[in-house]
Amino acid sequence: MSERQYVVFKLDKLEFGIEIMNIEEVVNYQDPTLLPNSPDFMEGVINYRDKVIPIINLKKRLLLGEENYKNDDTRIIIIDLDGKEVGFLVDGVSQTIRLANNEIEEAPELISTVDRRYIEGIGKLGEERLLILIDLNNILSIREIEELKTVNE
């Protein structure tokens, strides 16, 4: 039986999972520097290992509300997005888990086509806990990725 490993993170009361192989690093929150004329879901940029990294507010991007409440649990998940490092602001990272293929269901048909491009499925953790599995590589449109590539050029 094949299984995959996921990092579990929270946005408000919802739990999400991203395959661990897609993550470069999870770092503590630091205040981003705001940039003029940036997309509304972009919090700004941070200096990460001598690179300027754009920070995406995942709550805004997923239309889950505007505000991230920054506290000791707030983290930035850094991934390589089409050759560019990008950080995603989340409310907290709680654990890593392994899910067997039979513990993952396809996303329900009612989810819109736009959402389906980044929702890989729903992970079942016991009887009462569900995990929304997403692919952060598909969370932005091609145009949005191109906009982000110009941030540190």
PDB file of C-alpha atoms in Angstrom:
ATOM      1  CA  MET A   1       0.000   0.000   0.000  1.00  0.00           C
ATOM      2  CA  SER A   2       1.418   3.353  -1.062  1.00  0.00           C
ATOM      3  CA  GLU A   3       1.388   6.315   1.265  1.00  0.00           C
ATOM      4  CA  ARG A   4       2.429   9.962   1.225  1.00  0.00           C
ATOM      5  CA  GLN A   5       3.618  12.293   3.955  1.00  0.00           C
ATOM      6  CA  TYR A   6       1.915  15.664   4.547  1.00  0.00           C
ATOM      7  CA  VAL A   7       2.586  18.727   6.654  1.00  0.00           C
ATOM      8  CA  VAL A   8      -0.613  19.819   8.418  1.00  0.00           C
ATOM      9  CA  PHE A   9      -1.315  23.537   8.762  1.00  0.00           C
ATOM     10  CA  LYS A  10      -4.240  25.647   9.914  1.00  0.00           C
ATOM     11  CA  LEU A  11      -6.158  28.588   8.547  1.00  0.00           C
ATOM     12  CA  ASP A  12      -8.714  29.597  11.180  1.00  0.00           C
ATOM     13  CA  LYS A  13     -10.347  26.324  12.257  1.00  0.00           C
ATOM     14  CA  LEU A  14      -9.712  24.494   8.970  1.00  0.00           C
ATOM     15  CA  GLU A  15      -6.888  22.000   8.612  1.00  0.00           C
ATOM     16  CA  PHE A  16      -4.980  21.641   5.360  1.00  0.00           C
ATOM     17  CA  GLY A  17      -2.216  19.354   4.220  1.00  0.00           C
ATOM     18  CA  ILE A  18       0.571  19.854   1.700  1.00  0.00           C
ATOM     19  CA  GLU A  19       2.821  17.036   0.545  1.00  0.00           C
ATOM     20  CA  ILE A  20       6.108  17.351   2.408  1.00  0.00           C
ATOM     21  CA  MET A  21       8.161  16.926  -0.776  1.00  0.00           C
ATOM     22  CA  ASN A  22       6.815  20.287  -2.031  1.00  0.00           C
ATOM     23  CA  ILE A  23       8.090  22.250   0.983  1.00  0.00           C
ATOM     24  CA  GLU A  24      11.534  23.816   1.158  1.00  0.00           C
ATOM     25  CA  GLU A  25      11.189  25.054   4.722  1.00  0.00           C
ATOM     26  CA  VAL A  26       8.763  26.219   7.393  1.00  0.00           C
ATOM     27  CA  VAL A  27       9.960  29.400   9.111  1.00  0.00           C
ATOM     28  CA  ASN A  28       8.754  31.571  11.972  1.00  0.00           C
ATOM     29  CA  TYR A  29       6.706  34.610  11.044  1.00  0.00           C
ATOM     30  CA  GLN A  30       8.487  37.843  10.314  1.00  0.00           C
ATOM     31  CA  ASP A  31       6.834  41.094   9.280  1.00  0.00           C
ATOM     32  CA  PRO A  32       6.933  41.457   5.505  1.00  0.00           C
ATOM     33  CA  THR A  33       7.870  44.740   3.861  1.00  0.00           C
ATOM     34  CA  LEU A  34       4.894  46.035   1.906  1.00  0.00           C
ATOM     35  CA  LEU A  35       5.321  46.685  -1.801  1.00  0.00           C
ATOM     36  CA  PRO A  36       3.282  49.229  -3.745  1.00  0.00           C
ATOM     37  CA  ASN A  37       1.041  47.959  -6.555  1.00  0.00           C
ATOM     38  CA  SER A  38       1.291  44.329  -5.465  1.00  0.00           C
ATOM     39  CA  PRO A  39      -1.624  41.866  -5.728  1.00  0.00           C
ATOM     40  CA  ASP A  40      -4.106  42.159  -2.854  1.00  0.00           C
ATOM     41  CA  PHE A  41      -3.291  38.665  -1.543  1.00  0.00           C
ATOM     42  CA  MET A  42       0.428  39.495  -1.264  1.00  0.00           C
ATOM     43  CA  GLU A  43       1.510  40.597   2.214  1.00  0.00           C
ATOM     44  CA  GLY A  44       4.865  41.891   1.012  1.00  0.00           C
ATOM     45  CA  VAL A  45       8.386  40.473   0.906  1.00  0.00           C
ATOM     46  CA  ILE A  46      10.915  39.132   3.407  1.00  0.00           C
ATOM     47  CA  ASN A  47      14.666  38.630   3.275  1.00  0.00           C
ATOM     48  CA  TYR A  48      15.181  34.860   3.449  1.00  0.00           C
ATOM     49  CA  ARG A  49      18.741  33.569   3.140  1.00  0.00           C
ATOM     50  CA  ASP A  50      19.775  36.689   1.211  1.00  0.00           C
ATOM     51  CA  LYS A  51      16.867  36.343  -1.217  1.00  0.00           C
ATOM     52  CA  VAL A  52      13.789  38.535  -1.497  1.00  0.00           C
ATOM     53  CA  ILE A  53      10.805  36.204  -1.059  1.00  0.00           C
ATOM     54  CA  PRO A  54       7.205  37.280  -1.757  1.00  0.00           C
ATOM     55  CA  ILE A  55       4.730  36.334   0.993  1.00  0.00           C
ATOM     56  CA  ILE A  56       1.222  35.229   0.008  1.00  0.00           C
ATOM     57  CA  ASN A  57      -1.611  35.549   2.524  1.00  0.00           C
ATOM     58  CA  LEU A  58      -3.174  32.120   2.032  1.00  0.00           C
ATOM     59  CA  LYS A  59      -6.401  33.133   3.779  1.00  0.00           C
ATOM     60  CA  LYS A  60      -6.951  35.938   1.263  1.00  0.00           C
ATOM     61  CA  ARG A  61      -5.973  33.729  -1.661  1.00  0.00           C
ATOM     62  CA  LEU A  62      -8.407  31.010  -0.617  1.00  0.00           C
ATOM     63  CA  LEU A  63     -11.114  33.575   0.195  1.00  0.00           C
ATOM     64  CA  LEU A  64     -11.219  32.503   3.849  1.00  0.00           C
ATOM     65  CA  GLY A  65     -11.128  36.038   5.230  1.00  0.00           C
ATOM     66  CA  GLU A  66      -8.776  38.930   5.276  1.00  0.00           C
ATOM     67  CA  GLU A  67      -6.932  38.799   8.530  1.00  0.00           C
ATOM     68  CA  ASN A  68      -4.170  36.501   9.667  1.00  0.00           C
ATOM     69  CA  TYR A  69      -3.780  36.856  13.400  1.00  0.00           C
ATOM     70  CA  LYS A  70      -0.050  36.904  13.916  1.00  0.00           C
ATOM     71  CA  ASN A  71       1.083  35.141  17.064  1.00  0.00           C
ATOM     72  CA  ASP A  72       3.729  32.672  18.196  1.00  0.00           C
ATOM     73  CA  ASP A  73       2.107  29.912  16.098  1.00  0.00           C
ATOM     74  CA  THR A  74       2.067  31.848  12.797  1.00  0.00           C
ATOM     75  CA  ARG A  75       4.397  30.349  10.197  1.00  0.00           C
ATOM     76  CA  ILE A  76       5.554  30.889   6.635  1.00  0.00           C
ATOM     77  CA  ILE A  77       5.700  27.805   4.414  1.00  0.00           C
ATOM     78  CA  ILE A  78       8.321  28.301   1.704  1.00  0.00           C
ATOM     79  CA  ILE A  79       8.048  26.387  -1.554  1.00  0.00           C
ATOM     80  CA  ASP A  80       9.703  26.555  -4.963  1.00  0.00           C
ATOM     81  CA  LEU A  81       7.025  27.797  -7.340  1.00  0.00           C
ATOM     82  CA  ASP A  82       8.102  27.464 -10.950  1.00  0.00           C
ATOM     83  CA  GLY A  83      11.734  28.289 -10.127  1.00  0.00           C
ATOM     84  CA  LYS A  84      10.946  31.065  -7.624  1.00  0.00           C
ATOM     85  CA  GLU A  85      10.820  30.738  -3.854  1.00  0.00           C
ATOM     86  CA  VAL A  86       7.479  31.913  -2.462  1.00  0.00           C
ATOM     87  CA  GLY A  87       6.243  31.990   1.133  1.00  0.00           C
ATOM     88  CA  PHE A  88       2.678  31.243   2.219  1.00  0.00           C
ATOM     89  CA  LEU A  89       1.423  32.752   5.467  1.00  0.00           C
ATOM     90  CA  VAL A  90      -0.518  30.271   7.644  1.00  0.00           C
ATOM     91  CA  ASP A  91      -1.941  30.389  11.172  1.00  0.00           C
ATOM     92  CA  GLY A  92       0.128  27.466  12.371  1.00  0.00           C
ATOM     93  CA  VAL A  93       1.828  24.220  11.423  1.00  0.00           C
ATOM     94  CA  SER A  94       0.855  21.389  13.722  1.00  0.00           C
ATOM     95  CA  GLN A  95       2.338  18.073  12.594  1.00  0.00           C
ATOM     96  CA  THR A  96       3.405  15.751   9.823  1.00  0.00           C
ATOM     97  CA  ILE A  97       1.263  12.751   8.983  1.00  0.00           C
ATOM     98  CA  ARG A  98       1.283   9.800   6.635  1.00  0.00           C
ATOM     99  CA  LEU A  99      -1.794   8.985   4.585  1.00  0.00           C
ATOM    100  CA  ALA A 100      -2.301   5.779   2.653  1.00  0.00           C
ATOM    101  CA  ASN A 101      -3.911   6.113  -0.768  1.00  0.00           C
ATOM    102  CA  ASN A 102      -7.125   4.530   0.566  1.00  0.00           C
ATOM    103  CA  GLU A 103      -7.362   7.328   3.184  1.00  0.00           C
ATOM    104  CA  ILE A 104      -7.607  10.008   0.478  1.00  0.00           C
ATOM    105  CA  GLU A 105     -10.890  10.787  -1.308  1.00  0.00           C
ATOM    106  CA  GLU A 106     -11.302  12.918  -4.406  1.00  0.00           C
ATOM    107  CA  ALA A 107     -12.561  16.453  -3.871  1.00  0.00           C
ATOM    108  CA  PRO A 108     -16.362  16.649  -4.040  1.00  0.00           C
ATOM    109  CA  GLU A 109     -17.861  17.457  -7.445  1.00  0.00           C
ATOM    110  CA  LEU A 110     -19.547  20.584  -6.065  1.00  0.00           C
ATOM    111  CA  ILE A 111     -16.218  22.378  -5.715  1.00  0.00           C
ATOM    112  CA  SER A 112     -15.777  24.931  -8.503  1.00  0.00           C
ATOM    113  CA  THR A 113     -13.348  24.285 -11.339  1.00  0.00           C
ATOM    114  CA  VAL A 114     -11.003  27.016 -10.086  1.00  0.00           C
ATOM    115  CA  ASP A 115     -10.756  25.428  -6.649  1.00  0.00           C
ATOM    116  CA  ARG A 116     -10.290  21.927  -8.055  1.00  0.00           C
ATOM    117  CA  ARG A 117      -6.981  22.883  -9.671  1.00  0.00           C
ATOM    118  CA  TYR A 118      -5.294  23.133  -6.268  1.00  0.00           C
ATOM    119  CA  ILE A 119      -7.360  20.742  -4.137  1.00  0.00           C
ATOM    120  CA  GLU A 120      -5.790  17.315  -4.443  1.00  0.00           C
ATOM    121  CA  GLY A 121      -8.334  15.582  -2.263  1.00  0.00           C
ATOM    122  CA  ILE A 122      -9.645  15.086   1.234  1.00  0.00           C
ATOM    123  CA  GLY A 123      -7.630  13.104   3.758  1.00  0.00           C
ATOM    124  CA  LYS A 124      -9.533  11.052   6.308  1.00  0.00           C
ATOM    125  CA  LEU A 125      -7.924  11.042   9.737  1.00  0.00           C
ATOM    126  CA  GLY A 126     -10.053   8.798  11.870  1.00  0.00           C
ATOM    127  CA  GLU A 127     -13.830   9.084  12.112  1.00  0.00           C
ATOM    128  CA  GLU A 128     -14.248  12.824  12.684  1.00  0.00           C
ATOM    129  CA  ARG A 129     -11.190  14.622  11.308  1.00  0.00           C
ATOM    130  CA  LEU A 130     -10.813  15.659   7.674  1.00  0.00           C
ATOM    131  CA  LEU A 131      -7.816  17.303   6.046  1.00  0.00           C
ATOM    132  CA  ILE A 132      -8.076  19.379   2.853  1.00  0.00           C
ATOM    133  CA  LEU A 133      -5.085  18.368   0.728  1.00  0.00           C
ATOM    134  CA  ILE A 134      -3.850  21.177  -1.477  1.00  0.00           C
ATOM    135  CA  ASP A 135      -1.096  21.715  -3.999  1.00  0.00           C
ATOM    136  CA  LEU A 136       0.426  25.156  -3.441  1.00  0.00           C
ATOM    137  CA  ASN A 137       2.115  24.863  -6.841  1.00  0.00           C
ATOM    138  CA  ASN A 138      -1.307  25.321  -8.447  1.00  0.00           C
ATOM    139  CA  ILE A 139      -2.708  27.968  -6.092  1.00  0.00           C
ATOM    140  CA  LEU A 140      -1.754  30.881  -8.334  1.00  0.00           C
ATOM    141  CA  SER A 141      -2.598  31.493 -11.978  1.00  0.00           C
ATOM    142  CA  ILE A 142       0.149  31.661 -14.593  1.00  0.00           C
ATOM    143  CA  ARG A 143      -0.275  35.448 -14.742  1.00  0.00           C
ATOM    144  CA  GLU A 144       0.070  35.731 -10.946  1.00  0.00           C
ATOM    145  CA  ILE A 145       3.221  33.594 -10.964  1.00  0.00           C
ATOM    146  CA  GLU A 146       4.719  35.836 -13.648  1.00  0.00           C
ATOM    147  CA  GLU A 147       3.904  38.893 -11.508  1.00  0.00           C
ATOM    148  CA  LEU A 148       5.682  37.332  -8.519  1.00  0.00           C
ATOM    149  CA  LYS A 149       8.763  36.534 -10.578  1.00  0.00           C
ATOM    150  CA  THR A 150       9.314  40.267 -11.083  1.00  0.00           C
ATOM    151  CA  VAL A 151       9.410  40.961  -7.325  1.00  0.00           C
ATOM    152  CA  ASN A 152      13.148  40.509  -6.882  1.00  0.00           C
ATOM    153  CA  GLU A 153      14.318  41.295 -10.413  1.00  0.00           C
TER     154      GLU A 153
END
